[in-house]
Coordinates of C-alpha atoms in Angstrom, one line a residue:
M270 CA 47.2 23.8 4.1
S271 CA 47.2 20.0 4.7
V272 CA 46.1 17.6 2.0
Q273 CA 43.2 16.4 4.2
R274 CA 41.9 20.0 4.6
K275 CA 42.2 20.6 0.8
K276 CA 40.1 17.4 0.2
A277 CA 37.5 18.5 2.8
K278 CA 37.3 22.0 1.3
S279 CA 37.0 20.7 -2.3
G280 CA 34.3 18.2 -1.1
F281 CA 32.3 20.9 0.4
F282 CA 32.3 23.0 -2.7
I283 CA 31.2 20.0 -4.8
I284 CA 28.2 19.3 -2.6
L285 CA 27.4 23.0 -2.1
P286 CA 25.0 23.2 -5.1
S287 CA 23.1 20.2 -4.0
L288 CA 22.8 21.7 -0.5
A289 CA 21.5 24.9 -1.9
F290 CA 18.9 23.2 -4.0
I291 CA 17.8 21.0 -1.1
G292 CA 17.6 24.1 1.1
I293 CA 15.5 26.1 -1.3
F294 CA 13.2 23.4 -2.8
V295 CA 12.7 21.3 0.3
Y296 CA 13.2 23.1 3.5
Y297 CA 12.3 26.6 2.3
F298 CA 9.0 25.3 0.9
I299 CA 8.3 23.4 4.1
F300 CA 8.7 26.6 5.9
L301 CA 6.3 28.4 3.5
T302 CA 3.8 25.7 3.9
I303 CA 4.0 25.9 7.8
R304 CA 3.6 29.7 7.4
T305 CA 0.6 29.3 5.2
S306 CA -1.0 26.8 7.5
T307 CA -1.0 29.4 10.2
S308 CA -2.5 32.1 8.1
N309 CA -6.0 33.2 7.1
W310 CA -5.4 32.4 3.4
N311 CA -8.5 30.4 2.9
S312 CA -9.8 32.2 -0.2
F313 CA -8.3 33.1 -3.5
T314 CA -9.0 36.8 -2.8
A315 CA -7.0 36.6 0.4
L316 CA -4.1 34.9 -1.3
V317 CA -3.9 37.4 -4.1
R318 CA -4.0 40.3 -1.8
G319 CA -1.2 38.8 0.3
E320 CA -2.7 40.2 3.5
Y321 CA -1.0 37.8 5.8
Q322 CA -2.8 37.4 9.2
F323 CA -1.3 35.0 11.7
V324 CA -4.2 32.8 13.1
G325 CA -2.1 30.4 15.1
L326 CA -3.3 26.8 15.2
R327 CA -6.9 27.6 14.3
N328 CA -6.6 25.7 11.0
Y329 CA -5.3 22.7 12.7
Q330 CA -8.2 22.9 15.3
R331 CA -10.7 23.1 12.6
L332 CA -9.2 20.1 10.9
F333 CA -9.3 17.9 13.9
M334 CA -12.9 18.8 14.6
D335 CA -13.8 18.1 11.0
P336 CA -15.6 14.6 10.7
R337 CA -14.2 14.2 7.2
F338 CA -10.6 14.5 8.4
Q339 CA -11.3 12.3 11.4
T340 CA -12.5 9.6 8.8
D341 CA -9.3 10.3 6.7
L342 CA -7.1 9.5 9.7
W343 CA -9.0 6.3 10.6
N344 CA -8.8 5.2 6.9
T345 CA -5.1 5.9 6.9
L346 CA -4.5 3.9 10.0
F347 CA -6.4 0.8 8.7
F348 CA -5.0 1.1 5.2
T349 CA -1.5 1.3 6.5
L350 CA -1.9 -1.6 8.9
F351 CA -3.5 -4.0 6.3
F352 CA -1.3 -2.8 3.4
L353 CA 1.7 -3.3 5.4
A354 CA 0.7 -6.8 6.7
G355 CA -0.4 -7.9 3.2
C356 CA 2.9 -6.8 1.6
I357 CA 5.1 -8.3 4.3
I358 CA 3.3 -11.7 4.4
L359 CA 2.8 -12.1 0.7
G360 CA 6.4 -10.8 -0.2
L361 CA 7.9 -13.2 2.4
F362 CA 5.9 -16.1 1.1
L363 CA 6.8 -15.5 -2.6
A364 CA 10.5 -15.0 -1.8
N365 CA 10.6 -18.3 0.0
I366 CA 8.9 -20.0 -2.9
I367 CA 11.3 -18.5 -5.5
D368 CA 14.4 -19.1 -3.2
K369 CA 13.8 -22.8 -3.6
K370 CA 15.0 -22.4 -7.2
L371 CA 12.3 -24.6 -8.6
K372 CA 11.8 -24.8 -12.4
G373 CA 10.4 -21.5 -13.7
S374 CA 11.5 -19.5 -10.7
S375 CA 13.1 -16.8 -12.8
F376 CA 9.9 -16.3 -14.8
F377 CA 7.7 -15.9 -11.8
Q378 CA 10.3 -13.7 -10.1
N379 CA 9.9 -11.2 -13.0
L380 CA 6.1 -11.8 -13.1
F381 CA 5.7 -10.8 -9.5
L382 CA 8.0 -7.8 -10.0
F383 CA 6.0 -6.6 -13.0
P384 CA 3.2 -4.7 -11.1
M385 CA 5.9 -2.4 -9.5
A386 CA 6.7 -1.1 -13.0
I387 CA 3.2 0.1 -13.5
S388 CA 2.1 3.5 -12.2
Y389 CA -0.4 3.8 -9.4
V390 CA -2.9 5.6 -11.8
V391 CA -2.9 2.6 -14.2
T392 CA -3.3 0.1 -11.2
G393 CA -6.1 2.2 -9.7
T394 CA -7.9 2.4 -13.1
V395 CA -7.7 -1.4 -13.8
W396 CA -8.6 -2.5 -10.3
G397 CA -11.5 0.1 -10.4
W398 CA -12.9 -1.8 -13.4
I399 CA -12.4 -5.1 -11.7
F400 CA -14.2 -4.1 -8.5
A401 CA -16.8 -1.8 -10.1
P402 CA -20.1 -3.4 -8.7
G403 CA -22.6 -2.5 -11.5
N404 CA -26.2 -2.8 -10.7
I405 CA -26.7 -5.8 -8.5
P406 CA -28.4 -8.1 -9.2
T407 CA -29.7 -7.1 -12.7
D408 CA -26.6 -5.7 -14.4
P409 CA -23.5 -6.7 -12.4
Q410 CA -20.0 -5.7 -13.7
G411 CA -16.4 -6.8 -13.0
I412 CA -15.9 -9.3 -10.3
N413 CA -19.7 -9.4 -9.6
L414 CA -20.3 -10.5 -13.1
L415 CA -17.7 -13.3 -12.6
L416 CA -19.4 -14.4 -9.5
Q417 CA -22.7 -14.5 -11.2
N418 CA -21.4 -16.7 -13.9
L419 CA -19.8 -19.0 -11.4
G420 CA -23.2 -19.3 -9.6
L421 CA -21.9 -17.4 -6.5
T422 CA -24.4 -14.5 -6.5
N423 CA -24.6 -14.6 -2.7
L424 CA -20.9 -13.3 -2.8
Q425 CA -21.8 -10.2 -4.9
W426 CA -21.1 -7.0 -3.0
M427 CA -20.8 -3.3 -3.5
W428 CA -17.1 -3.4 -3.0
Y429 CA -15.5 0.2 -2.9
T430 CA -18.9 1.8 -3.1
S431 CA -20.1 0.0 0.0
T432 CA -20.8 2.3 3.1
Q433 CA -20.7 -0.7 5.6
S434 CA -18.1 -0.6 8.3
L435 CA -16.8 -2.7 11.3
G436 CA -16.2 -0.1 14.0
K437 CA -14.1 2.6 12.5
F438 CA -12.9 0.3 9.6
N439 CA -14.7 1.1 6.3
L440 CA -15.2 -2.2 4.3
A441 CA -14.9 -0.2 1.1
L442 CA -11.1 -0.1 1.8
I443 CA -10.7 -3.7 1.2
P444 CA -10.5 -3.5 -2.6
V445 CA -8.1 -0.6 -2.3
I446 CA -5.8 -2.6 0.0
I447 CA -6.0 -5.6 -2.4
A448 CA -4.9 -3.2 -5.3
A449 CA -2.0 -1.6 -3.3
T450 CA -0.9 -5.0 -2.0
W451 CA -0.8 -6.4 -5.5
Q452 CA 1.3 -3.5 -6.8
M453 CA 3.9 -3.5 -3.9
S454 CA 4.2 -7.1 -2.7
G455 CA 6.6 -7.9 -5.6
Y456 CA 8.9 -5.2 -4.4
V457 CA 8.9 -6.6 -0.9
M458 CA 9.5 -10.1 -2.3
A459 CA 12.6 -8.7 -4.1
M460 CA 13.9 -7.4 -0.8
Y461 CA 13.3 -10.6 1.0
L462 CA 14.8 -12.6 -1.9
A463 CA 18.0 -10.5 -1.7
G464 CA 18.1 -11.2 2.1
L465 CA 17.5 -14.9 1.7
R466 CA 20.3 -15.3 -0.9
A467 CA 22.7 -13.4 1.4
I468 CA 22.4 -16.0 4.2
P469 CA 25.5 -18.3 4.0
E470 CA 24.7 -21.8 2.7
E471 CA 27.1 -23.2 5.3
M472 CA 24.9 -22.0 8.1
I473 CA 21.8 -23.7 6.6
E474 CA 23.7 -26.9 6.0
A475 CA 25.2 -26.9 9.5
A476 CA 21.7 -26.7 10.9
Q477 CA 20.4 -29.5 8.6
V478 CA 23.4 -31.7 9.8
D479 CA 22.3 -31.0 13.4
G480 CA 18.9 -32.3 12.6
A481 CA 16.9 -29.0 12.4
S482 CA 13.7 -29.1 10.4
G483 CA 12.8 -26.7 7.7
T484 CA 10.4 -24.8 10.0
Q485 CA 13.1 -24.6 12.6
I486 CA 15.7 -23.2 10.1
F487 CA 13.2 -20.7 8.8
W488 CA 12.1 -19.3 12.3
G489 CA 15.5 -19.9 14.0
I490 CA 18.0 -18.7 11.3
K491 CA 16.3 -17.1 8.4
M492 CA 13.9 -14.8 10.1
P493 CA 16.4 -13.3 12.6
M494 CA 18.7 -12.6 9.7
L495 CA 15.9 -11.1 7.7
R496 CA 15.0 -8.7 10.5
P497 CA 16.7 -5.6 8.9
I498 CA 14.8 -6.4 5.6
T499 CA 11.5 -6.5 7.5
L500 CA 12.2 -3.3 9.1
S501 CA 13.3 -1.5 5.8
A502 CA 10.2 -2.9 4.1
M503 CA 7.9 -1.7 7.0
I504 CA 9.4 1.8 6.7
I505 CA 9.1 2.0 3.0
I506 CA 5.7 0.7 2.7
G507 CA 4.6 2.5 5.7
H508 CA 5.6 5.9 4.5
M509 CA 4.1 5.2 1.1
S510 CA 0.8 4.3 2.6
L511 CA 0.7 7.5 4.8
K512 CA 0.9 9.7 1.7
I513 CA -1.1 7.5 -0.7
F514 CA -3.0 9.6 -3.3
D515 CA -2.8 8.5 -7.0
L516 CA -4.0 4.9 -6.6
I517 CA -7.1 5.8 -4.5
Y518 CA -7.8 8.9 -6.5
A519 CA -7.8 6.9 -9.8
M520 CA -9.7 3.9 -8.4
T521 CA -12.4 5.3 -6.1
G522 CA -11.9 8.9 -5.2
S523 CA -13.3 9.8 -1.9
G524 CA -16.1 7.3 -2.2
P525 CA -19.7 7.7 -0.8
N526 CA -19.6 9.2 2.7
N527 CA -15.7 9.5 2.3
V528 CA -15.4 5.7 3.0
T529 CA -12.1 5.7 0.9
D530 CA -11.0 9.1 1.5
M531 CA -7.5 10.0 2.5
P532 CA -5.7 13.0 3.8
A533 CA -3.9 13.6 0.5
I534 CA -7.2 13.6 -1.4
Y535 CA -8.7 16.0 1.1
M536 CA -5.6 18.2 0.8
F537 CA -5.9 18.2 -3.0
E538 CA -9.5 19.2 -3.0
Q539 CA -9.0 21.9 -0.5
M540 CA -6.0 23.4 -2.3
F541 CA -7.2 23.1 -6.0
R542 CA -10.9 23.0 -5.9
S543 CA -11.8 25.1 -2.8
N544 CA -8.9 27.5 -2.7
R545 CA -8.6 26.9 1.0
Y546 CA -4.8 27.2 0.9
A547 CA -4.3 27.5 4.7
I548 CA -6.3 24.3 5.5
A549 CA -4.6 22.4 2.7
S550 CA -1.2 23.5 4.0
A551 CA -2.2 22.3 7.5
I552 CA -3.1 18.9 6.1
A553 CA 0.2 18.7 4.3
I554 CA 2.1 19.5 7.5
I555 CA 0.1 16.8 9.4
M556 CA 1.0 14.3 6.7
L557 CA 4.8 15.4 7.0
V558 CA 4.6 14.8 10.7
M559 CA 3.1 11.4 10.2
V560 CA 5.7 10.4 7.7
A561 CA 8.5 11.9 9.9
A562 CA 7.2 9.8 12.9
V563 CA 7.9 6.7 10.8
I564 CA 11.2 7.7 9.1
I565 CA 13.2 9.6 11.8
P566 CA 13.3 6.7 14.3
Y567 CA 14.5 4.5 11.5
L568 CA 17.2 6.9 10.4
Y569 CA 18.3 7.5 14.0
S570 CA 18.5 3.6 14.5
S571 CA 20.5 3.3 11.3
F572 CA 23.0 6.0 12.2
R573 CA 23.6 4.5 15.6
G574 CA 24.1 1.1 14.0
E575 CA 26.8 2.6 11.7
K576 CA 28.8 4.1 14.6

């Protein structure tokens, strides 16, 4: 047996335990979830009896006809778009400021990164206090109380308890988007900062010698070289937003009329409070498909780039 074949064989046995664990605890459980989503297990009694009855896509049909789940999908779409845009724009802006290496840059770099070290539950709780509306106008709380003290009572609002909407966009999502952006924009800033500092100084200096302005250098040199960073940030933030649960659950829950509801919250309630295991499994599979739709093209593109 050649040395190369021996190395390949030993390498296979080294990764075999990992493959076994991934196969059992990831793909086998995905298979079980798909199987449950096509069953009649929508009560605790049916689950205990284990009387599996295949119902095809009936649970999925119920979900897509459910007004609450339709609201969840719209909320997920708008939350993802604004959360993504907020993190990218704010992260890029902060990275550019810190990359100028002004006095105190290191302090602010750590300060902006700090929210990422906090759990979503803590973030949701704190921002829930901040945006708690209280009783307007007699007994406002949080930011409404601050606005009252500043004489800006006309800006007081119901925040995440508001049931107002613009088309399909529930305005109650705005405080949630602010909280999520506050938490993750520092992470995006760190990604952009690493990208900016990887750009060769000689390239910037050559552009300056040729008379390029700061704006021309930013859009003509930096942004094209930061394109892979932008794509990675979009993928990471995008897939996080599609499966968001803890921050919103701690901050607002579903909200009045489900204005801040998300598929993960609906799945949790169906699974652990209503014992509708098949419906909850169907929601889980739909979320898996949404995340896969974001991740798989990125992985495919990355693999092609490596060849």
